[in-house]
Short mmCIF file of C-alpha atoms in Angstrom, two decimals:
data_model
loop_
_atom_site.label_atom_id
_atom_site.label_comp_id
_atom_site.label_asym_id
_atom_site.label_seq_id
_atom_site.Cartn_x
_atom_site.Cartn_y
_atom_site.Cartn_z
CA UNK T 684 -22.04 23.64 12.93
CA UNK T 685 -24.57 23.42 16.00
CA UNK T 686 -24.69 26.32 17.56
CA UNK T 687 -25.47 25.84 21.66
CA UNK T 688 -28.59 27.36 23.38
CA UNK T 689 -29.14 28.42 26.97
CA UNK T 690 -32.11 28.46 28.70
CA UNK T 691 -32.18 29.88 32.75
CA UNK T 692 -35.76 29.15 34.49
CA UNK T 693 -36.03 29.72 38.29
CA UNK T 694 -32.61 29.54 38.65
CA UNK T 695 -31.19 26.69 37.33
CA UNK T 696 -29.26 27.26 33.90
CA UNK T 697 -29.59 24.15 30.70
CA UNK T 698 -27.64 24.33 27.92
CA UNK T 699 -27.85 22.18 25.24
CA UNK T 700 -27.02 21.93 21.28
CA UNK T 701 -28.96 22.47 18.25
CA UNK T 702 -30.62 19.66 16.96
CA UNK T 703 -30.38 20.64 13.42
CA UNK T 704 -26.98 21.62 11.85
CA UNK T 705 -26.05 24.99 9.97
CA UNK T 706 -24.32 26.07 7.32
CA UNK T 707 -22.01 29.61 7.54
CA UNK T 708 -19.21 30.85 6.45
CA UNK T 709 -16.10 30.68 8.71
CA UNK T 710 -16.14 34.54 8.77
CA UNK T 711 -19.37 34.70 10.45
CA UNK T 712 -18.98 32.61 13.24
CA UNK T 713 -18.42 33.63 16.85
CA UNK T 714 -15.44 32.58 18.84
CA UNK T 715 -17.19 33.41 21.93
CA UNK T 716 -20.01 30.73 21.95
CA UNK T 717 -19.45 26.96 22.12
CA UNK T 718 -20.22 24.74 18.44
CA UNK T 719 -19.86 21.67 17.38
CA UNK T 720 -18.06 21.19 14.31
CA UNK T 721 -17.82 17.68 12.16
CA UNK T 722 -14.73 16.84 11.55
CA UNK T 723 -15.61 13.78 9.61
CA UNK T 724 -18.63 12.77 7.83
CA UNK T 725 -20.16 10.18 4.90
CA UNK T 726 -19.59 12.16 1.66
CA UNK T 727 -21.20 10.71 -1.70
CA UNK T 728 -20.39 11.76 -5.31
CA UNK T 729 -21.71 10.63 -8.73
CA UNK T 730 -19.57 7.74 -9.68
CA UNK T 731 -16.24 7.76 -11.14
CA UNK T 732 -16.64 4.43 -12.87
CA UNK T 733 -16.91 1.46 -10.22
CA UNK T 734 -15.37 0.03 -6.98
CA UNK T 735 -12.97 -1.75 -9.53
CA UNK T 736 -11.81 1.16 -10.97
CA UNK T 737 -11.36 2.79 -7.84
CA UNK T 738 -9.20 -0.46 -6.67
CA UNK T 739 -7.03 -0.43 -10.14
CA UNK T 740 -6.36 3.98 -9.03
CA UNK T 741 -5.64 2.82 -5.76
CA UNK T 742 -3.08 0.56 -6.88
CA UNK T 743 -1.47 2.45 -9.37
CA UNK T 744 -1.15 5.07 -6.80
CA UNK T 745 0.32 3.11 -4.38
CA UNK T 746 2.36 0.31 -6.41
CA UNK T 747 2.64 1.82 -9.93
CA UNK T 748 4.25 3.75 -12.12
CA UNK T 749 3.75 5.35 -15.28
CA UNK T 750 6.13 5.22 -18.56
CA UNK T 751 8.25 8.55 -19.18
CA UNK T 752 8.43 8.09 -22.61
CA UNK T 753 5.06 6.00 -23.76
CA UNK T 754 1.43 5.88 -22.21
CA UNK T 755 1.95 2.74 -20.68
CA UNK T 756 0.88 2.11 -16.95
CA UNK T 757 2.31 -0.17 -14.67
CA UNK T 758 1.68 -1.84 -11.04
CA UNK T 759 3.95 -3.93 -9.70
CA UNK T 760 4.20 -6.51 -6.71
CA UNK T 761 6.19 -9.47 -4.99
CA UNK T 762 5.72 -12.90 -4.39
CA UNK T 763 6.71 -12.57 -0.83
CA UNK T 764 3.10 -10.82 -0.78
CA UNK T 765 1.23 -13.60 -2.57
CA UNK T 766 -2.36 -12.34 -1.21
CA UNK T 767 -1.52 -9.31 -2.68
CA UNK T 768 -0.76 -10.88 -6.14
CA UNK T 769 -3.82 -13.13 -6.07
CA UNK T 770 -6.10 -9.55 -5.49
CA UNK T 771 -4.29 -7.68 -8.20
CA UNK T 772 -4.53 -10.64 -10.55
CA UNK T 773 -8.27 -10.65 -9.95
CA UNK T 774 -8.59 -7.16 -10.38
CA UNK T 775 -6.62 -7.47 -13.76
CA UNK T 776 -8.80 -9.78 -14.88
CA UNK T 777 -11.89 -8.02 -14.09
CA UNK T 778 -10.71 -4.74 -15.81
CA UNK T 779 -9.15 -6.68 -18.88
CA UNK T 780 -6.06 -6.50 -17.93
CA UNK T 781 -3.92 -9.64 -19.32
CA UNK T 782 -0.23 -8.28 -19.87
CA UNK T 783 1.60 -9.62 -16.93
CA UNK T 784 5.16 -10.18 -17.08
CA UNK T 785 6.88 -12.47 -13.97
CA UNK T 786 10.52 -12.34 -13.03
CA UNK T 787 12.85 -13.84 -10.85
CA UNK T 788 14.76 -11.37 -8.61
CA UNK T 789 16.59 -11.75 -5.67
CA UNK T 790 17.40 -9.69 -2.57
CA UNK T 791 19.94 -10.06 0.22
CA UNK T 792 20.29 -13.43 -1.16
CA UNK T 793 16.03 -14.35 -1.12
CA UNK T 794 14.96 -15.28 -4.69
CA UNK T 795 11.25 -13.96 -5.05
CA UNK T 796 9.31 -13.94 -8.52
CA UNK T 797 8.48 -9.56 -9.31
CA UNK T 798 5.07 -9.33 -10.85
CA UNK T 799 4.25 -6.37 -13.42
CA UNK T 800 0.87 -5.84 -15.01
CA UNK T 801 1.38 -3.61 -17.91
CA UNK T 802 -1.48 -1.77 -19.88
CA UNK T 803 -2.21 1.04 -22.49
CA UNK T 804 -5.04 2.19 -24.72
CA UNK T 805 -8.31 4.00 -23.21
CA UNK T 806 -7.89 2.71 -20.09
CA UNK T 807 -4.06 4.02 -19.44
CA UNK T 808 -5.33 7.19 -20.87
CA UNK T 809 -8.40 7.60 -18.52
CA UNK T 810 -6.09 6.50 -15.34
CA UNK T 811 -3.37 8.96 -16.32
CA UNK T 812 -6.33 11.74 -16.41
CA UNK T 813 -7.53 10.90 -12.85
CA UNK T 814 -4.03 10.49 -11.39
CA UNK T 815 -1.61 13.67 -13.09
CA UNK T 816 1.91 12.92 -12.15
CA UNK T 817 0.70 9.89 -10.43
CA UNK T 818 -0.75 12.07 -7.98
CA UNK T 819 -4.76 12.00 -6.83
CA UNK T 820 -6.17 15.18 -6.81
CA UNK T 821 -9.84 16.36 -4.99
CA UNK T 822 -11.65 16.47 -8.37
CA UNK T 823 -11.07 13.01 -8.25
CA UNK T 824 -12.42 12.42 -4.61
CA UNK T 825 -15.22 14.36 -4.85
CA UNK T 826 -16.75 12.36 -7.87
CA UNK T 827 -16.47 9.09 -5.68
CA UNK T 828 -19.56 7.09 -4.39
CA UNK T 829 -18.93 5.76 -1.33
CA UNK T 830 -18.31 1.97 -2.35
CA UNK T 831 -15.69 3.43 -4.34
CA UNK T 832 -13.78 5.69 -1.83
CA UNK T 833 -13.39 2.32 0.18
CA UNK T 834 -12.39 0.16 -3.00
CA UNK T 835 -9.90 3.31 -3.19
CA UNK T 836 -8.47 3.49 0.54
CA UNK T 837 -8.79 -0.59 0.68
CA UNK T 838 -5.92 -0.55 -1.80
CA UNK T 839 -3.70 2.45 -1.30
CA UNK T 840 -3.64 1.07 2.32
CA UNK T 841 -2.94 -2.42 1.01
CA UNK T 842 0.10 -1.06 -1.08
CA UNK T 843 1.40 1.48 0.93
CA UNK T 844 0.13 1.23 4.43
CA UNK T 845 0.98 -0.91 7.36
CA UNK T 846 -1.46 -1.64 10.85
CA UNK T 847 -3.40 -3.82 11.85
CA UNK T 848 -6.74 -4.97 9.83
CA UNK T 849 -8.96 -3.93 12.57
CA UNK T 850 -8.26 -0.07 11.50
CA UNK T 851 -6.68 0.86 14.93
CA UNK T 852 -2.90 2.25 14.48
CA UNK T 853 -2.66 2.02 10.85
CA UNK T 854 -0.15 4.35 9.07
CA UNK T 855 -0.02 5.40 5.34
CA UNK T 856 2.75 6.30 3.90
CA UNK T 857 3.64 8.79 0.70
CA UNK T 858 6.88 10.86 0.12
CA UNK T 859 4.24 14.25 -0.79
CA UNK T 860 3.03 15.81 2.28
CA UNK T 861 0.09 16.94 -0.15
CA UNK T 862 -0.85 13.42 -0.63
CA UNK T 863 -0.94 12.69 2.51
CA UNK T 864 -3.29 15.64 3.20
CA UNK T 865 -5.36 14.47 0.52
CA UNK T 866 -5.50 10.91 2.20
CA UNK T 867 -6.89 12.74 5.43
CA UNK T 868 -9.47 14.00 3.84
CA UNK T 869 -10.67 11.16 1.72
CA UNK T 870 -10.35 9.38 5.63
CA UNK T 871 -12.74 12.01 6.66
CA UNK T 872 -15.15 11.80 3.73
CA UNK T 873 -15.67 8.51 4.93
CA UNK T 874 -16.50 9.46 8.41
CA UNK T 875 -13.24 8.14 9.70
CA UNK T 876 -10.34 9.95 11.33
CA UNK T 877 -6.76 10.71 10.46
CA UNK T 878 -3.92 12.93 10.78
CA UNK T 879 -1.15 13.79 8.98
CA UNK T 880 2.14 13.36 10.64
CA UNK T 881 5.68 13.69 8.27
CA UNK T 882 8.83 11.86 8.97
CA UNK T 883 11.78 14.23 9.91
#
């Protein structure tokens, strides 16, 4: 927090805020003075493996699923967003990723091909650590670099948000209010803002 000063000389009162910012504990500040608190701010931790790892967590969080009875993981994604497949694709590739299976589906009478990248081994394992349940948890996002918290948002937002590119009015969208509260604060980690509003 900054904490404001005052300052009266012949008459004529200045306030102004502390240059440098403090530390306390939220039992020993005042309600009775103004502060400024930050709300957001650039938060770096030591690596959790790369900005492509971060992407392949973001995806799997948004667009995948895990196998009930195996260690498999799984992402999944449509034709009718090509861009999306040509970015997962890459990603694949980059992490060596090479199982992809592609199947014809249709809905409401559209035919569009279903793409599913399918993986096990070391890597499933270490993706099922950092996601329990499928679920990110603040362990996770406190161990990100920077790069890697927007390699992160880039695609969670890409698979389960909506907006517009520029940032302004975009909405996420999970089913555990949790997740969403995690999302806030991974926004403000990156010195960005959010809030978390649930659908009745």
């Amino acid at each position: 927090h900054r904490t404001q000063q005052r300052e009266q000389t012949k008459g004529v009162r200045r306030t102004w805020f502390d240059d440098e910012w403090a530390v306390s504990e939220a039992q020993d500040l005042t309600t009775c003075d103004p502060m400024k608190l930050p709300i957001a701010g650039r938060m770096h931790g030591e690596s959790i493996g790369g900005s492509d790892y971060a992407a392949l967590l973001g995806w799997v969080w948004a667009e995948g699923g895990f196998d009930h009875s195996g260690s498999g993981v799984r992402i999944y994604q449509s034709s009718v967003n090509a861009d999306k497949v040509a970015e997962i694709a890459a990603l694949m590739d980059r992490c060596g990723v090479h199982k992809r299976y592609d199947r014809e589906r249709t809905y409401r009478d559209r035919a569009y091909t279903e793409s599913t990248w399918f993986f096990t081994g070391a890597l499933a394992a270490r993706v099922r650590a950092a996601l329990p349940g499928k679920r990110p948890t603040y362990p996770l996002l406190w161990r990100m670099t920077m790069p890697e918290r927007e390699a992160f948002h880039d695609a969670a937002m890409k698979g389960d948000g909506s907006g517009w590119p520029d940032g302004r009015g975009q909405q996420f969208y999970q089913k555990h209010e949790d997740d969403l509260i995690w999302f806030q604060t991974l926004l403000h980690t990156m010195d960005r803002a959010g809030k978390v509003g649930m659908r009745p």
